[in-house]
Coordinates of C-alpha atoms and ligand atoms in Angstrom, one line a residue:
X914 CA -119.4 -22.6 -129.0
X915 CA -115.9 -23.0 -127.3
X916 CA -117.0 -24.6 -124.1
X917 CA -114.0 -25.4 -121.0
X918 CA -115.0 -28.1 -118.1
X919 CA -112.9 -27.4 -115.5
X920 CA -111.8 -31.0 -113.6
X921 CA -113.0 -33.3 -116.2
X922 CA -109.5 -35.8 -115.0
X923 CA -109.3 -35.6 -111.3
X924 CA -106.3 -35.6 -109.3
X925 CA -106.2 -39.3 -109.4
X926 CA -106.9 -39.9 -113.0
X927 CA -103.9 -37.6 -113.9
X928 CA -101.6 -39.5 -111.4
X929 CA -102.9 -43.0 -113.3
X930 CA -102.5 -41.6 -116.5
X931 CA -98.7 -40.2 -115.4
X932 CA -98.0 -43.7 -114.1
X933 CA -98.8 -45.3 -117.2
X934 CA -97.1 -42.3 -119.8
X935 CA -94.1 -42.4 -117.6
X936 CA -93.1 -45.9 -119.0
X937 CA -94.0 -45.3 -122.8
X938 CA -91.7 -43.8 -125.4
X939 CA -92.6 -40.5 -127.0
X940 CA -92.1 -40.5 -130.9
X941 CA -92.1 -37.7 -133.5
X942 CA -96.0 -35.5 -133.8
X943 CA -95.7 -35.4 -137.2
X944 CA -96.5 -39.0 -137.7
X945 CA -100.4 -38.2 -136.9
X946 CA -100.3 -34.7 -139.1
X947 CA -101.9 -33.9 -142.0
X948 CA -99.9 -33.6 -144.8
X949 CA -100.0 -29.7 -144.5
X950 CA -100.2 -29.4 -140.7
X951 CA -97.2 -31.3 -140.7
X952 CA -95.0 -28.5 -142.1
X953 CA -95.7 -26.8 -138.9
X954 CA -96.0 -29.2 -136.4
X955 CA -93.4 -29.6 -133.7
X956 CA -93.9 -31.7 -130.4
X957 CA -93.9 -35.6 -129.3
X958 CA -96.8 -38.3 -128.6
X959 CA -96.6 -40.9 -126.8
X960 CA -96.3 -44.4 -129.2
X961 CA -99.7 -45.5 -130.0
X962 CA -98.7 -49.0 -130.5
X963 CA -97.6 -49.5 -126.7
X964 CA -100.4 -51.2 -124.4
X965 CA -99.8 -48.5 -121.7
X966 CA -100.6 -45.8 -124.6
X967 CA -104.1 -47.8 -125.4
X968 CA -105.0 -48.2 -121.4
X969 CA -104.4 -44.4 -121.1
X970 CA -106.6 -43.5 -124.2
X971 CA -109.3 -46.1 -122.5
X972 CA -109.4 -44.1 -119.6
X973 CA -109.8 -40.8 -121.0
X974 CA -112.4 -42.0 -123.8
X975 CA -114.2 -43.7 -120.5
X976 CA -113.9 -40.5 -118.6
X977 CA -115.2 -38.4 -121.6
X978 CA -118.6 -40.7 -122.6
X979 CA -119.5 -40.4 -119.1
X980 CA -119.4 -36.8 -118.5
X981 CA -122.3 -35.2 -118.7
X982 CA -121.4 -31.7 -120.0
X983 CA -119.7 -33.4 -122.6
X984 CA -122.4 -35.2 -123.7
X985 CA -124.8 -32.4 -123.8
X986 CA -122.6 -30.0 -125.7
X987 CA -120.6 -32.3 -128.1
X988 CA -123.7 -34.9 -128.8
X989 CA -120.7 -37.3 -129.8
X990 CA -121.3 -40.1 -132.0
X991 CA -117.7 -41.2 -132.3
X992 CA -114.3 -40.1 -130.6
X993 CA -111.1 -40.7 -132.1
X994 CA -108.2 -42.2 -130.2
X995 CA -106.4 -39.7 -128.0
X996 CA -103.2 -38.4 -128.5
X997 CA -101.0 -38.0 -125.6
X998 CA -98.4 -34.6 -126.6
X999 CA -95.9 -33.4 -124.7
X1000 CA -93.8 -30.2 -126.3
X1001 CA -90.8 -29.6 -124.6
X1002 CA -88.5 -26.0 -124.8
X1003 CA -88.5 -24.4 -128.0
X1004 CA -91.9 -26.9 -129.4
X1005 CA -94.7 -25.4 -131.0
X1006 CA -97.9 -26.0 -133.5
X1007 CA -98.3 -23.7 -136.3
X1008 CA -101.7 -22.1 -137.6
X1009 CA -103.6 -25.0 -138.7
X1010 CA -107.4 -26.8 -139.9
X1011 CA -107.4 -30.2 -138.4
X1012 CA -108.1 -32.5 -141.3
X1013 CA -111.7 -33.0 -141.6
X1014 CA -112.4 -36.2 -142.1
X1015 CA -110.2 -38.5 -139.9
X1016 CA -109.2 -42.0 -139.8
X1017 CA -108.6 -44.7 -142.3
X1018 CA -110.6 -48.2 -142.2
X1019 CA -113.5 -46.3 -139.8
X1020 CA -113.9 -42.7 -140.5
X1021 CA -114.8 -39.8 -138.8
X1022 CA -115.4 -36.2 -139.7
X1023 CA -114.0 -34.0 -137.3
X1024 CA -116.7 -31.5 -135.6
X1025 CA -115.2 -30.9 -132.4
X1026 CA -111.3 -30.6 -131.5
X1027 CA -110.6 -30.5 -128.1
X1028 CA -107.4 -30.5 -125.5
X1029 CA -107.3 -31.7 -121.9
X1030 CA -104.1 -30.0 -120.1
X1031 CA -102.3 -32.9 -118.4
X1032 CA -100.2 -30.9 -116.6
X1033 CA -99.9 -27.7 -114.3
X1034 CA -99.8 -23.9 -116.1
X1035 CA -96.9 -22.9 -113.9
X1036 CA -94.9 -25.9 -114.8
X1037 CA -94.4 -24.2 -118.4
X1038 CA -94.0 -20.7 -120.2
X1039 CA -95.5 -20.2 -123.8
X1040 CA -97.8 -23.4 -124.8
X1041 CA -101.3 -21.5 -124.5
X1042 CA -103.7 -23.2 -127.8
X1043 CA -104.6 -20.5 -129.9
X1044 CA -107.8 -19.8 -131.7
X1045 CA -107.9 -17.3 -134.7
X1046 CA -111.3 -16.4 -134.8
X1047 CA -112.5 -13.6 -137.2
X1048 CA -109.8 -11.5 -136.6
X1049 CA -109.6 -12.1 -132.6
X1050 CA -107.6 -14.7 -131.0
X1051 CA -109.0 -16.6 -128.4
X1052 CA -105.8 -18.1 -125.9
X1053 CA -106.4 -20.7 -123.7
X1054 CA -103.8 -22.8 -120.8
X1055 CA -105.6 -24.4 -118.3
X1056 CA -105.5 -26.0 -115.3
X1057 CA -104.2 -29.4 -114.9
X1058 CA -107.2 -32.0 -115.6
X1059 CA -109.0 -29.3 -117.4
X1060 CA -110.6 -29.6 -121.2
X1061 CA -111.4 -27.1 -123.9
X1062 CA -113.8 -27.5 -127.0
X1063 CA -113.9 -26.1 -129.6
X1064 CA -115.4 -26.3 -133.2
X1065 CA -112.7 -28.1 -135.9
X1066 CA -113.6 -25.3 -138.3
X1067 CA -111.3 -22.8 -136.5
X1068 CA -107.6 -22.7 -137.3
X1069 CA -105.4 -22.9 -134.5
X1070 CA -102.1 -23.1 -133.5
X1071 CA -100.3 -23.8 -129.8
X1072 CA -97.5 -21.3 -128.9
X1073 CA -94.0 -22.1 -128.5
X1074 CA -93.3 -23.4 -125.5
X1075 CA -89.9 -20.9 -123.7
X1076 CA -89.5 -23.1 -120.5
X1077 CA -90.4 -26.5 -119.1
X1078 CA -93.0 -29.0 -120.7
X1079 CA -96.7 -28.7 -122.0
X1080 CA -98.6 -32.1 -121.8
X1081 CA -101.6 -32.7 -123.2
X1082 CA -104.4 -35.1 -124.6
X1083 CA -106.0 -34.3 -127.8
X1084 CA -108.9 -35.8 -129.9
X1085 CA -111.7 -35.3 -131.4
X1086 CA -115.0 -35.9 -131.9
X1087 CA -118.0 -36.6 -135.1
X1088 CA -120.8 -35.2 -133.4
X1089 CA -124.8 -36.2 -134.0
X1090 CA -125.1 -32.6 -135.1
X1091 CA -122.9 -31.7 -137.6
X1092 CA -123.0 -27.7 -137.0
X1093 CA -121.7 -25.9 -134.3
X1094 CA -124.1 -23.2 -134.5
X1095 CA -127.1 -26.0 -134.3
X1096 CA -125.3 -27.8 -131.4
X1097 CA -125.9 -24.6 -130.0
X1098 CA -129.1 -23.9 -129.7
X1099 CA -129.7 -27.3 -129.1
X1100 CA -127.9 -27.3 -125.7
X1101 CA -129.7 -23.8 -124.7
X1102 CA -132.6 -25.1 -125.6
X1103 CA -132.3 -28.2 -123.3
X1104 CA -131.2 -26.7 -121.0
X1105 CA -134.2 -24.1 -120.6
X1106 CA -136.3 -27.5 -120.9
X1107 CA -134.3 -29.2 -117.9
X1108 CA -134.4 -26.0 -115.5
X1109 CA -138.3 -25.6 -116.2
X1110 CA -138.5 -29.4 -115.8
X1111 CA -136.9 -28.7 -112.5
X1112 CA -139.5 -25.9 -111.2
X1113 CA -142.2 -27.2 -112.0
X1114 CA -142.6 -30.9 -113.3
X1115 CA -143.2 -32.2 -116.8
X1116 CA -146.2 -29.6 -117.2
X1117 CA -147.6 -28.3 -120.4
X1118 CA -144.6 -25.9 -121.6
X1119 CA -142.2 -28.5 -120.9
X1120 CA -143.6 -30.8 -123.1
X1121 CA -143.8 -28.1 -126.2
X1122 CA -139.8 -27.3 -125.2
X1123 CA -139.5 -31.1 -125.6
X1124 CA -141.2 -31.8 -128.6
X1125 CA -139.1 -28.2 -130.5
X1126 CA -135.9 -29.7 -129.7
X1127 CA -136.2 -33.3 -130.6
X1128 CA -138.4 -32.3 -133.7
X1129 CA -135.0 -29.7 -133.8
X1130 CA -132.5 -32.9 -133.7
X1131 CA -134.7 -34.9 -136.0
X1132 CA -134.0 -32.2 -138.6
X1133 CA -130.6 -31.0 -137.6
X1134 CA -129.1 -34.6 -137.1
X1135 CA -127.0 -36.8 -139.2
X1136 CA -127.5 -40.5 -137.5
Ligands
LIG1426 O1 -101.8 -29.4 -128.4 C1 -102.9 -28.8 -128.5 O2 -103.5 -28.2 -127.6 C2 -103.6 -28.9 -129.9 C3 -102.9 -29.8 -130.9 C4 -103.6 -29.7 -132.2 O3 -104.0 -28.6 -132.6 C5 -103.7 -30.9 -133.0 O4 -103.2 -31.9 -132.6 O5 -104.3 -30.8 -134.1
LIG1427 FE1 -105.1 -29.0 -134.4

C-alpha cells in the first residue's frame, strides 16, 4: 500500500526544522548509499554528526511515533535516523532497492521507505520520487510538510531536478508486520472494527472483528 498524509509537519515544524538546517553543512549523499545505489546517487544531506542535524531528526522521529495514521499503516517497530536531502539543479537519484537490512551495531530491515517534502512544489522543476511498479510508474511531489509511504520492495528513483531546490527527509521503517500485503489487510480490517466500534459500541461483531485481527497479527507478526 503506498499511503500519502497530507500535513504530517505543520507550518511551524518546517519553519523549526529550516532554522536548525539553515546552520548545518550539507555533505556528499553518497556517504549513506549502498554500495550499488551509490553509482547513481546524486544530491546532499545535511552532516549527521552536527547537534542541529540530531535535534531535527528528534523532531521528525517525535512527530512520526505520534501520528496516528502512521502508526496504523506502518505498525513501526523501529525507525531509522532521518536523512535531511536537498538536490540542487541538475541532482538526481537513479533506479534503485534501498538496502534491506540497514544499520550497523542495531539493525533494521527496511519495510517501509518513506519521503516528507520539506519544501514547496513550485519552488522546483523535475524532483518528483518515482515508483516503478509492474510496468507503471507511480510519480509523486508533494506539498510542503507532506509524507509518502511506500513498501522498500519497490525500486525507485527521484527525477533530476531542472530548476531550484528539492528538500527532503527520508527514512525508514522495520515494521511489526513484515509484508506489505499483510499490513494491508490488517489496517482495513481495523479500520472496519473502529467504524463499527463507533456505530454501535463494543457489541457482538465487534468483538469477532477484534479477536480475527489480533489472532491475524499473532500470526502475521515478527516481535
Ligand atoms: O529523495 C527521495 O525522495 C528518496 C531518496 C531515496 O530513494 C533514498 O534515499 O533511498
Ligand atoms: Fe531509495
Amino acid at each position: 500500500m503506498i499511503l500519502t498524509i497530507e500535513n504530517l509537519l505543520s507550518g511551524d515544524d518546517l519553519a523549526r526544522l529550516r532554522g536548525l538546517l539553515d546552520e548545518v553543512d550539507y555533505v556528499d549523499g553518497r556517504k549513506t548509499a549502498g554500495w550499488h545505489a551509490k553509482l547513481v546517487k546524486a544530491n546532499e544531506q545535511s552532516d549527521g554528526r552536527n547537534p542541529k542535524t540530531a535535534a531535527a531528526r528528534d523532531l521528525v522521529t517525535s512527530i512520526l511515533r505520534a501520528n496516528v495514521t502512521f502508526n496504523l499503516t506502518v505498525m513501526p517497530q523501529a525507525i531509522r535516523p532521518v536523512l535531511f536531502s536537498r538536490y540542487r539543479e541538475g541532482m538526481s537519484y537513479g533506479a534503485h532497492i534501498d538496502d534491506a537490512i540497514m544499520g550497523r551495531e542495531v539493525l533494521a530491515r527496511s519495510d517501509v521507505s518513506m519521503t516528507i517534502f520539506l519544501n514547496a512544489p513550485e519552488d522546483y522543476d523535475g524532483g518528483e520520487l518515482i515508483m516503478e511498479l509492474g510496468g507503471g510508474e507511480l510519480r509523486y511531489k508533494l506539498p510542503a510538510g507532506a509524507a509518502v509511504f511506500y513498501p522498500s520492495n519497490t525500486l525507485h528513483r527521484v527525477a533530476e531536478v531542472t530548476r531550484g531546490q528539492r528538500e527532503v527527509a527520508v527514512t525508514w521503517a522495520q515494521s511489526i508486520v513484515r509484508s506489505a500485503e499483510h499490513r494491508e489487510i490488517l489496517y482495513d480490517i481495523d479500520k472496519v472494527r473502529r467504524s463499527l466500534f463507533r456505530e454501535k459500541g463494543k457489541d457482538r461483531d465487534f468483538d469477532l472483528l477484534s479477536k480475527t485481527h489480533a489472532n491475524l497479527m499473532r500470526l502475521w507478526s515478527d516481535v
